[in-house]
XYZ file of N, CA and C in Angstrom:
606
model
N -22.437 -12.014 27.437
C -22.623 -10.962 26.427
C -22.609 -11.592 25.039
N -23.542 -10.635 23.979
C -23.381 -11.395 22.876
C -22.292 -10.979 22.064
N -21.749 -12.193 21.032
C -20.890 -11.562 20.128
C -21.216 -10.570 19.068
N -20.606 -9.474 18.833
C -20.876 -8.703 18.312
C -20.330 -9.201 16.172
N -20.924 -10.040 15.696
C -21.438 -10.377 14.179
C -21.439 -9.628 13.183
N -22.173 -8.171 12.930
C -22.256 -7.514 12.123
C -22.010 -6.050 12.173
N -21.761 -4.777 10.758
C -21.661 -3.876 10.826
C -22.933 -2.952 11.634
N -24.082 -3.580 11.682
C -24.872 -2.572 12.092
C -25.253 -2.828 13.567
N -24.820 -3.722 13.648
C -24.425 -4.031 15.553
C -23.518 -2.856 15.873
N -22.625 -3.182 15.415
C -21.525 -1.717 15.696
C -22.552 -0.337 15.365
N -23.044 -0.345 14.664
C -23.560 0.961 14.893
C -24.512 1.235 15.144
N -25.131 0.638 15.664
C -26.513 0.689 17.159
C -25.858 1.193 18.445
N -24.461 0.504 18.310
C -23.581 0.750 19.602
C -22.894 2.201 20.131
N -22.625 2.819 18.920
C -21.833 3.321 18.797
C -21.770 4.765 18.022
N -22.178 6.110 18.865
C -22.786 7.038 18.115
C -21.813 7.504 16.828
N -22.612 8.577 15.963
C -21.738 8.779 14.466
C -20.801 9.768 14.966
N -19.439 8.846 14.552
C -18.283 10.402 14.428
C -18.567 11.488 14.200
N -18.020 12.790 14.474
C -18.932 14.141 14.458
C -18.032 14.458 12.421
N -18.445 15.458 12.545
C -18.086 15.865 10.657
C -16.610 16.014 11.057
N -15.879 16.633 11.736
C -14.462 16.371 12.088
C -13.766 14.892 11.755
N -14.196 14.378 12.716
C -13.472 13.170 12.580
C -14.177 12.302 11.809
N -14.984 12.410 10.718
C -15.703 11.869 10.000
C -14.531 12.152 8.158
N -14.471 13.760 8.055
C -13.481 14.043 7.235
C -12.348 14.319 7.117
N -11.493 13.777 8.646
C -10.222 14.155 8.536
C -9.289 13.023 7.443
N -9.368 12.010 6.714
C -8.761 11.486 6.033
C -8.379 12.090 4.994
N -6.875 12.191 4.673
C -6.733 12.661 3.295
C -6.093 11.624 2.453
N -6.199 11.671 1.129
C -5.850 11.299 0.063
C -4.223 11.512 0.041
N -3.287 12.284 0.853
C -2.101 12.695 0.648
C -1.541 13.145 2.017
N -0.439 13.268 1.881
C 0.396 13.898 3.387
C -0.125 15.578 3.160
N -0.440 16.014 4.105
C -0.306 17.532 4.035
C 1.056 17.743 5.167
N 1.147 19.090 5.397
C 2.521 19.836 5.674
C 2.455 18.836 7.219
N 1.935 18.980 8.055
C 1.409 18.252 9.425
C 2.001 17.282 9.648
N 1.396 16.015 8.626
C 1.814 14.935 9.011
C 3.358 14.537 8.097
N 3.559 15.487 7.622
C 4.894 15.164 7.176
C 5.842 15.538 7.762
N 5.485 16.412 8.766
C 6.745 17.124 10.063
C 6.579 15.944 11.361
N 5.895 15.480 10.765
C 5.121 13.989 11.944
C 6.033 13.092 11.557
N 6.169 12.779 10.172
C 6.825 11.928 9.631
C 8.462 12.128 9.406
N 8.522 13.151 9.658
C 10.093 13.667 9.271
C 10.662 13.811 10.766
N 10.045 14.058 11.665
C 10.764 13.529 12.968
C 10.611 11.908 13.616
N 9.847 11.505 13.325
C 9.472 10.382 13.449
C 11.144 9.409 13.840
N 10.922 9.040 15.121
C 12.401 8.065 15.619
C 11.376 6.215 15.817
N 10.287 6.299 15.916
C 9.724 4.871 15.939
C 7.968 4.954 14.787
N 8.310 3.772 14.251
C 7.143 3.660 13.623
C 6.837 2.332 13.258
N 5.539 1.772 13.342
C 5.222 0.104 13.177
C 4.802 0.316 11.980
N 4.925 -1.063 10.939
C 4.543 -1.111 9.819
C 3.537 -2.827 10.211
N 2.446 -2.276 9.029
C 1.441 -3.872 9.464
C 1.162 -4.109 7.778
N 1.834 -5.857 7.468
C 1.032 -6.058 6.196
C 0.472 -7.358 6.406
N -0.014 -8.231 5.104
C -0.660 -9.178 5.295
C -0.265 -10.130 4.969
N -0.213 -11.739 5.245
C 0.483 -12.692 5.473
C -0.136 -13.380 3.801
N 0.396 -14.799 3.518
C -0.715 -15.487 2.419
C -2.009 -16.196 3.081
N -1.581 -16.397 4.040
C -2.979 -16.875 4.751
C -3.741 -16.013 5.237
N -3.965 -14.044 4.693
C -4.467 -13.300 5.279
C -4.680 -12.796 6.927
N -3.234 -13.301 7.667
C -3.198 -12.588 9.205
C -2.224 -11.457 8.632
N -2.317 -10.799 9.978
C -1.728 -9.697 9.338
C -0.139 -9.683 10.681
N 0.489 -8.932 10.251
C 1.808 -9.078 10.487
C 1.935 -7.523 11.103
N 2.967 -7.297 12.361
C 3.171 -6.292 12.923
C 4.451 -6.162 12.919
N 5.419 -5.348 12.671
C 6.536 -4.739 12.793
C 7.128 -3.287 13.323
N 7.978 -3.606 14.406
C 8.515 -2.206 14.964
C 9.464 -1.647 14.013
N 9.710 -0.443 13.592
C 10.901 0.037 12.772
C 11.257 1.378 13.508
N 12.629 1.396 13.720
C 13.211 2.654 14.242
C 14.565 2.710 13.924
N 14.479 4.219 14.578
C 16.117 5.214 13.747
C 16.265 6.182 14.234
N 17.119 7.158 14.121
C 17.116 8.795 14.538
C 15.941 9.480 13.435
N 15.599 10.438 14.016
C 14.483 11.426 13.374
C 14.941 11.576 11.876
N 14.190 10.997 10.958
C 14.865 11.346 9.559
C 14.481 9.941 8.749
N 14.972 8.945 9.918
C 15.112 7.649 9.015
C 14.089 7.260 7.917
N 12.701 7.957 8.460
C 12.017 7.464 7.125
C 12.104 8.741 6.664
N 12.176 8.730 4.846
C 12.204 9.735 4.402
C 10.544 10.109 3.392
N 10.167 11.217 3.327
C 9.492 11.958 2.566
C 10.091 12.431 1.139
N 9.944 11.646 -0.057
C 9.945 11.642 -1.182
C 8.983 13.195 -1.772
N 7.636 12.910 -1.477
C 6.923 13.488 -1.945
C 5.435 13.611 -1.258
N 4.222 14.317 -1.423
C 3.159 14.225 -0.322
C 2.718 12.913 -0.463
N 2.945 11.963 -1.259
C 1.908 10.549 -2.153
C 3.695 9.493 -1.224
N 4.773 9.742 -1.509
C 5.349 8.828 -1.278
C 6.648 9.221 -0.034
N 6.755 7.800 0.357
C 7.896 7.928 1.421
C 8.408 6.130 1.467
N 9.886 6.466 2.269
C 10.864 5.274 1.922
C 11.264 5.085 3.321
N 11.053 3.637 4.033
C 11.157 2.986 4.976
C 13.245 2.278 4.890
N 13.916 2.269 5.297
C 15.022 1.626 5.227
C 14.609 0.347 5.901
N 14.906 -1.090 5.197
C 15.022 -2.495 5.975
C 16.183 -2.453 6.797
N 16.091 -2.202 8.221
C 17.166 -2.120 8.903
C 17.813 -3.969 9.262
N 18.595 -3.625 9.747
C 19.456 -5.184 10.126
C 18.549 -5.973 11.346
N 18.131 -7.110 11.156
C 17.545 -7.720 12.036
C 17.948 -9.228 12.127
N 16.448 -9.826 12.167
C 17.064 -11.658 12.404
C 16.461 -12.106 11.280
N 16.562 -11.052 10.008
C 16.578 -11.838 8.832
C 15.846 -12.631 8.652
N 14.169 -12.696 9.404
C 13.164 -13.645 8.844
C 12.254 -12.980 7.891
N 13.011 -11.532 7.655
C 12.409 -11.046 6.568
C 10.321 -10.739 6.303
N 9.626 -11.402 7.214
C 8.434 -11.164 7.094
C 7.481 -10.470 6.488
N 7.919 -9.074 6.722
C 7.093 -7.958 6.091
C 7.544 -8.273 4.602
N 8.635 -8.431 4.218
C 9.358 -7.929 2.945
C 8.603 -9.146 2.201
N 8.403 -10.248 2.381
C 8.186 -11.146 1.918
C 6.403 -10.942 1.389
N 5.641 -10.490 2.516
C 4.404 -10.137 2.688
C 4.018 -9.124 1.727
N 5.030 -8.141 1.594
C 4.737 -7.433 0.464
C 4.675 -7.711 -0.951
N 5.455 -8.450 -1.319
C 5.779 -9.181 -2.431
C 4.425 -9.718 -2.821
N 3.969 -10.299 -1.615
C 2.285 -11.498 -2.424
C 1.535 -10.297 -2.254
N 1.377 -9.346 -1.463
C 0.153 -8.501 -1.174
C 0.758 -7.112 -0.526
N 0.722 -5.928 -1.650
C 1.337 -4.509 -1.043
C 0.909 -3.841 -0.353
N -0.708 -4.055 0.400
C -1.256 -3.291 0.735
C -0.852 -3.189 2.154
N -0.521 -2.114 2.551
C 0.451 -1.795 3.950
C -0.425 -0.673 4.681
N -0.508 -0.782 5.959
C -0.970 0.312 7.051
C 0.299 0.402 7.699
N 0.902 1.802 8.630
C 1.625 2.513 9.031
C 1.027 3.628 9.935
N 1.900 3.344 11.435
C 1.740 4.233 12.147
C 2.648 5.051 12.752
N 3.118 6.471 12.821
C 4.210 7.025 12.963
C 3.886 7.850 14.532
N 5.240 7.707 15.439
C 4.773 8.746 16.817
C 6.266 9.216 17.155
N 5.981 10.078 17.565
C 7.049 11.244 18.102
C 7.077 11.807 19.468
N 7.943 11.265 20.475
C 8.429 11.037 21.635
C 8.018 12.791 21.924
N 7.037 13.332 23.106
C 6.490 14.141 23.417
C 5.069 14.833 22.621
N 4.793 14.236 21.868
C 3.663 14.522 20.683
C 2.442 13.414 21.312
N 1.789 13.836 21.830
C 0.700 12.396 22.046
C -0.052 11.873 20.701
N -0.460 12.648 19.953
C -1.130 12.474 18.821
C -0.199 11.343 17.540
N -0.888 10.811 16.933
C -0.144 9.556 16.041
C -0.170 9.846 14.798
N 0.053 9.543 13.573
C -0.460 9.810 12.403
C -0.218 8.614 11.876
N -1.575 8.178 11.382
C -2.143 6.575 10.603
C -1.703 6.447 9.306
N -1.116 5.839 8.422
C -1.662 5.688 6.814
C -1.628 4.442 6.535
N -2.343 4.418 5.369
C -2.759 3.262 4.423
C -1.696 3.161 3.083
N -1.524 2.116 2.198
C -0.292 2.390 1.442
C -0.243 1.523 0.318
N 0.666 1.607 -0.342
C 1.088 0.041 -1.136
C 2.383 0.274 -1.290
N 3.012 -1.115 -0.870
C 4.500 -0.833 -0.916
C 5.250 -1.506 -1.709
N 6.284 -1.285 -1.847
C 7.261 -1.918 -2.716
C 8.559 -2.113 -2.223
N 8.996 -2.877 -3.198
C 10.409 -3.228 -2.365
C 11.404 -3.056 -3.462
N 12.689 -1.914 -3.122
C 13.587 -1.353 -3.897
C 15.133 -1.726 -3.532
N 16.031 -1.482 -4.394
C 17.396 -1.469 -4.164
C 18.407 -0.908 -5.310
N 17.520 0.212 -5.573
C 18.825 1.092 -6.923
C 19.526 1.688 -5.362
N 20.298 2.211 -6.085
C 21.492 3.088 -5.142
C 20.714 3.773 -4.499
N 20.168 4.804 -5.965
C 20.150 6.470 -5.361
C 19.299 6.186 -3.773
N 17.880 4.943 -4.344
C 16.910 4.911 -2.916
C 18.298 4.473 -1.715
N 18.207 3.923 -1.889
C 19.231 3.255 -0.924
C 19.970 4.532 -0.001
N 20.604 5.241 -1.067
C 21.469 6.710 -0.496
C 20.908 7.280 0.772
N 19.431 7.192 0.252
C 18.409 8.148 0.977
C 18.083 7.594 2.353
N 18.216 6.918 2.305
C 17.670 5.726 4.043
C 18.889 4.826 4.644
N 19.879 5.724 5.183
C 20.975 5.155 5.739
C 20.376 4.382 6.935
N 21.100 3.373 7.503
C 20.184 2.534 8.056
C 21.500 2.055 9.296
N 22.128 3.242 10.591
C 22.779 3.653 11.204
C 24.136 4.385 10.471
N 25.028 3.974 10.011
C 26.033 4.390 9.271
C 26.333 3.156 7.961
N 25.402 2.573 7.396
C 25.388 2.260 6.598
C 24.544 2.292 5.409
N 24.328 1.587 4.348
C 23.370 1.685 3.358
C 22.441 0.390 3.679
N 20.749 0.045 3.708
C 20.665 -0.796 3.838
C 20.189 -1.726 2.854
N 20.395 -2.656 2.726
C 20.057 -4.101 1.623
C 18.806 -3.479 0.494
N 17.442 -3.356 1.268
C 16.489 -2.395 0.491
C 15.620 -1.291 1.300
N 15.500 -0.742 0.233
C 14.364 0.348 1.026
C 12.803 0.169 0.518
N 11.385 0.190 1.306
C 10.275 0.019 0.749
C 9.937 1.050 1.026
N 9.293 1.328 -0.326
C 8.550 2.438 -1.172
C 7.242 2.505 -0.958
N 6.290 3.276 0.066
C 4.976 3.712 0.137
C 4.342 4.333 -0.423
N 3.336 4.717 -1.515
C 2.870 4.736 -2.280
C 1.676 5.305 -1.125
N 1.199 6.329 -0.780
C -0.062 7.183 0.364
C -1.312 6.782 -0.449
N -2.267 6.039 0.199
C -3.505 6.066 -0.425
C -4.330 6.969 0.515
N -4.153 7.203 1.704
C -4.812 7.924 3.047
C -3.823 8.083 3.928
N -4.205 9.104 4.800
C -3.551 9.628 5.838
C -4.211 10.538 6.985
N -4.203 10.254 8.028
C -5.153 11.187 9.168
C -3.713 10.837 10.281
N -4.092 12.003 11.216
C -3.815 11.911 12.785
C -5.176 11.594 13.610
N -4.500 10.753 14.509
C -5.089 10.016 15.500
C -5.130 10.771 16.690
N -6.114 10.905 17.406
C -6.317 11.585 18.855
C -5.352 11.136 19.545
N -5.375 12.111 21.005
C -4.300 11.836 21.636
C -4.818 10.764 22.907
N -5.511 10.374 22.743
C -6.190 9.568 24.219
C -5.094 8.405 24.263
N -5.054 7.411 23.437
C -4.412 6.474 23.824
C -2.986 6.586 24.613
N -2.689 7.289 24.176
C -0.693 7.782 24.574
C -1.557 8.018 25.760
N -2.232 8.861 25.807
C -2.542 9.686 27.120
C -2.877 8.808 28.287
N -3.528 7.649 27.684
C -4.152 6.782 28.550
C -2.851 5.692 28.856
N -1.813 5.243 28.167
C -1.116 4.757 28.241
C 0.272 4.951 29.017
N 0.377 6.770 29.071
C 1.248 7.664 29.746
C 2.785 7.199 28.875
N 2.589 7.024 27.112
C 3.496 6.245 26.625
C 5.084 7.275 27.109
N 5.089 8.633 27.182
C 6.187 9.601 27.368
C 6.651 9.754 28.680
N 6.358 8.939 29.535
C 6.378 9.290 30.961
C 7.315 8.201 31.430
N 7.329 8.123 32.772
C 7.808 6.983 33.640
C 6.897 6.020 34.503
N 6.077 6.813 34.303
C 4.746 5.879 35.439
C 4.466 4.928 35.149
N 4.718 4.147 34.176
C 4.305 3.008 34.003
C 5.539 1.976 33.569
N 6.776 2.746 33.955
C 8.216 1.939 33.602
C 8.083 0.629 34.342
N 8.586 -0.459 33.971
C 8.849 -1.918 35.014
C 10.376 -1.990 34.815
N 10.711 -1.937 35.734
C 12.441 -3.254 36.241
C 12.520 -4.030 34.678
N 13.380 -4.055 34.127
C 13.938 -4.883 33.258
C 14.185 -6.258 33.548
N 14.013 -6.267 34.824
C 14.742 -7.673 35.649
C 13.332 -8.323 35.558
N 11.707 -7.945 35.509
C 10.995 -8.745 35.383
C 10.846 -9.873 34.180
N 12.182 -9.857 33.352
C 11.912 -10.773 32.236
C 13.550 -11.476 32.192
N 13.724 -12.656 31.913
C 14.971 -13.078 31.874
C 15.416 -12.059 30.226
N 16.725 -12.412 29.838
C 17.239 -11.581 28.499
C 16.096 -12.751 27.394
N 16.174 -12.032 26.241
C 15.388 -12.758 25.545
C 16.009 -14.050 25.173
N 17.579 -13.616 24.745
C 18.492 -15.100 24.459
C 17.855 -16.500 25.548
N 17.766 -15.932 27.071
C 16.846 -17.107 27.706
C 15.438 -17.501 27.992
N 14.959 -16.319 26.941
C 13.265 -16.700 26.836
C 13.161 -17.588 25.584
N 14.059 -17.561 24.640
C 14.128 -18.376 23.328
C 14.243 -19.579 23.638
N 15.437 -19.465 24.517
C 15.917 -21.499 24.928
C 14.967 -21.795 25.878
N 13.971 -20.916 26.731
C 13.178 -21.716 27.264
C 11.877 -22.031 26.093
N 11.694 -21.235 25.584
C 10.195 -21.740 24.799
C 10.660 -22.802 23.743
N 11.894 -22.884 22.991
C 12.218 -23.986 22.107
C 12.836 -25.264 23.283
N 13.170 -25.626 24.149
C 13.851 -26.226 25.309
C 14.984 -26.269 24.821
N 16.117 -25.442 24.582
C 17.286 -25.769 24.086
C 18.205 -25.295 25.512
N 19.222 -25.896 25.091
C 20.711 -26.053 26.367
C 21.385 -24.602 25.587
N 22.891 -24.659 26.578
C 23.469 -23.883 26.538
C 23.706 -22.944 27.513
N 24.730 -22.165 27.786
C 25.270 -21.417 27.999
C 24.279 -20.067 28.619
N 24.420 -19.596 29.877
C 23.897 -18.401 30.424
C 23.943 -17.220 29.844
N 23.173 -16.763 29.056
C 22.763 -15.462 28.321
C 22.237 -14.260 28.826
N 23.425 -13.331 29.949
C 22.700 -12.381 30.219
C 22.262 -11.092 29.654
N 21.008 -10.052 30.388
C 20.653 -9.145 29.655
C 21.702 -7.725 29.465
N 22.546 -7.908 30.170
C 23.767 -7.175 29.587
C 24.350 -7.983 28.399
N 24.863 -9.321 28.471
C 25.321 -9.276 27.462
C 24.264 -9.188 25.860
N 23.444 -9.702 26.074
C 22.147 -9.136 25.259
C 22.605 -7.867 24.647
N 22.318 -6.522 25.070
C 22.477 -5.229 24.972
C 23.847 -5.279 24.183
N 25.358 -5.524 24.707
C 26.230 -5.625 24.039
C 26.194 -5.980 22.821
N 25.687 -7.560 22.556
C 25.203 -8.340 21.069
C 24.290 -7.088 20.273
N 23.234 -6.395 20.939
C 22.281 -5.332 20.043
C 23.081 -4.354 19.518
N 23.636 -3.444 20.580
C 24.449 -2.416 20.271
C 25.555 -2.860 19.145
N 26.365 -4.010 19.009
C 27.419 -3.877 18.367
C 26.346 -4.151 17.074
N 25.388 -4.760 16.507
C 24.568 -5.024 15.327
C 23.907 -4.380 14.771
N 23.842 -2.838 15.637
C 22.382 -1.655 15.205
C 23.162 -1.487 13.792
């Protein structure tokens, strides 16, 4: 097959979105995707590296964690992690951020586009507790667009279900996927104690 090269390859291929999904982008949150966003317990954030790859991040919390400022803005809490900091850093050279938000029984997604920033007065801080604490910073989204996404993929994926659950046991804990891909020694790292180490750090 050939590689597909240009924009109008793609659209020889590929009939025109109907006027629906042609104008569902908005300029702002309407009421919808902000009840999308205000329950929202998982959401990935994607920015761009200096060498222009782009970077993927999981972020989650109880329903709330990201907050809705206003229809144009909303505030992500930097929760506690392994501190390689990536996104935060990424933002700094280049703000331009995509975001996808989903809600556990909702198949449908809601997309946006953004520019972000990176904050640490109090008051933001107040606003994005980050389990029972305050966290280090909160980034500031700035809405340039916003749509919901069809429901096929979840659907196709059965993301709310069980049908597609695997055994946990098909993967050693990650503590021994690390020492195998770097070859380092040490000590048996199981996926219970794993879980213990997560839980006491959320």
């Amino acid at each position: 097959m050939s590689q597909i090269s240009s924009i109008e390859q793609l659209l020889d291929m590929y009939p025109k979105p109907n006027d629906k999904a042609q104008n569902k982008v908005l300029s702002k949150l309407d009421r919808h995707s902000i009840t999308m966003i205000e329950n929202c317990h998982f959401c990935i954030l994607s920015s761009t590296d200096i060498n222009g790859f782009t970077d993927i991040s999981p972020k989650g919390g109880a329903p709330g964690f990201v907050k809705v400022l206003d229809q144009s803005t909303i505030l992500i809490p930097d929760s506690s992690g392994n501190n390689r900091i990536d996104s935060l850093k990424n933002i700094v050279s280049n703000p331009k951020v995509g975001m996808m938000f989903m809600v556990k029984g909702v198949d449908e997604v809601v997309r946006l586009k953004g520019h972000a920033t990176i904050h640490t007065e109090p008051e933001l801080l107040a606003l994005c507790p980050d389990g029972n604490k305050e966290p280090k910073v909160v980034v500031k989204v700035v809405v340039e667009s916003a749509y919901f996404h069809c429901a096929k993929a979840i659907m196709r994926g059965k993301l709310w279900s069980n049908d597609f659950q695997v055994d946990r046991s098909i993967l050693p804990s990650l503590a021994e996927i690390i020492k195998e891909q770097q070859k380092l020694g040490g000590d048996y790292v199981s996926q219970e104690q794993m879980l213990t180490y997560y839980e006491s750090s959320l």
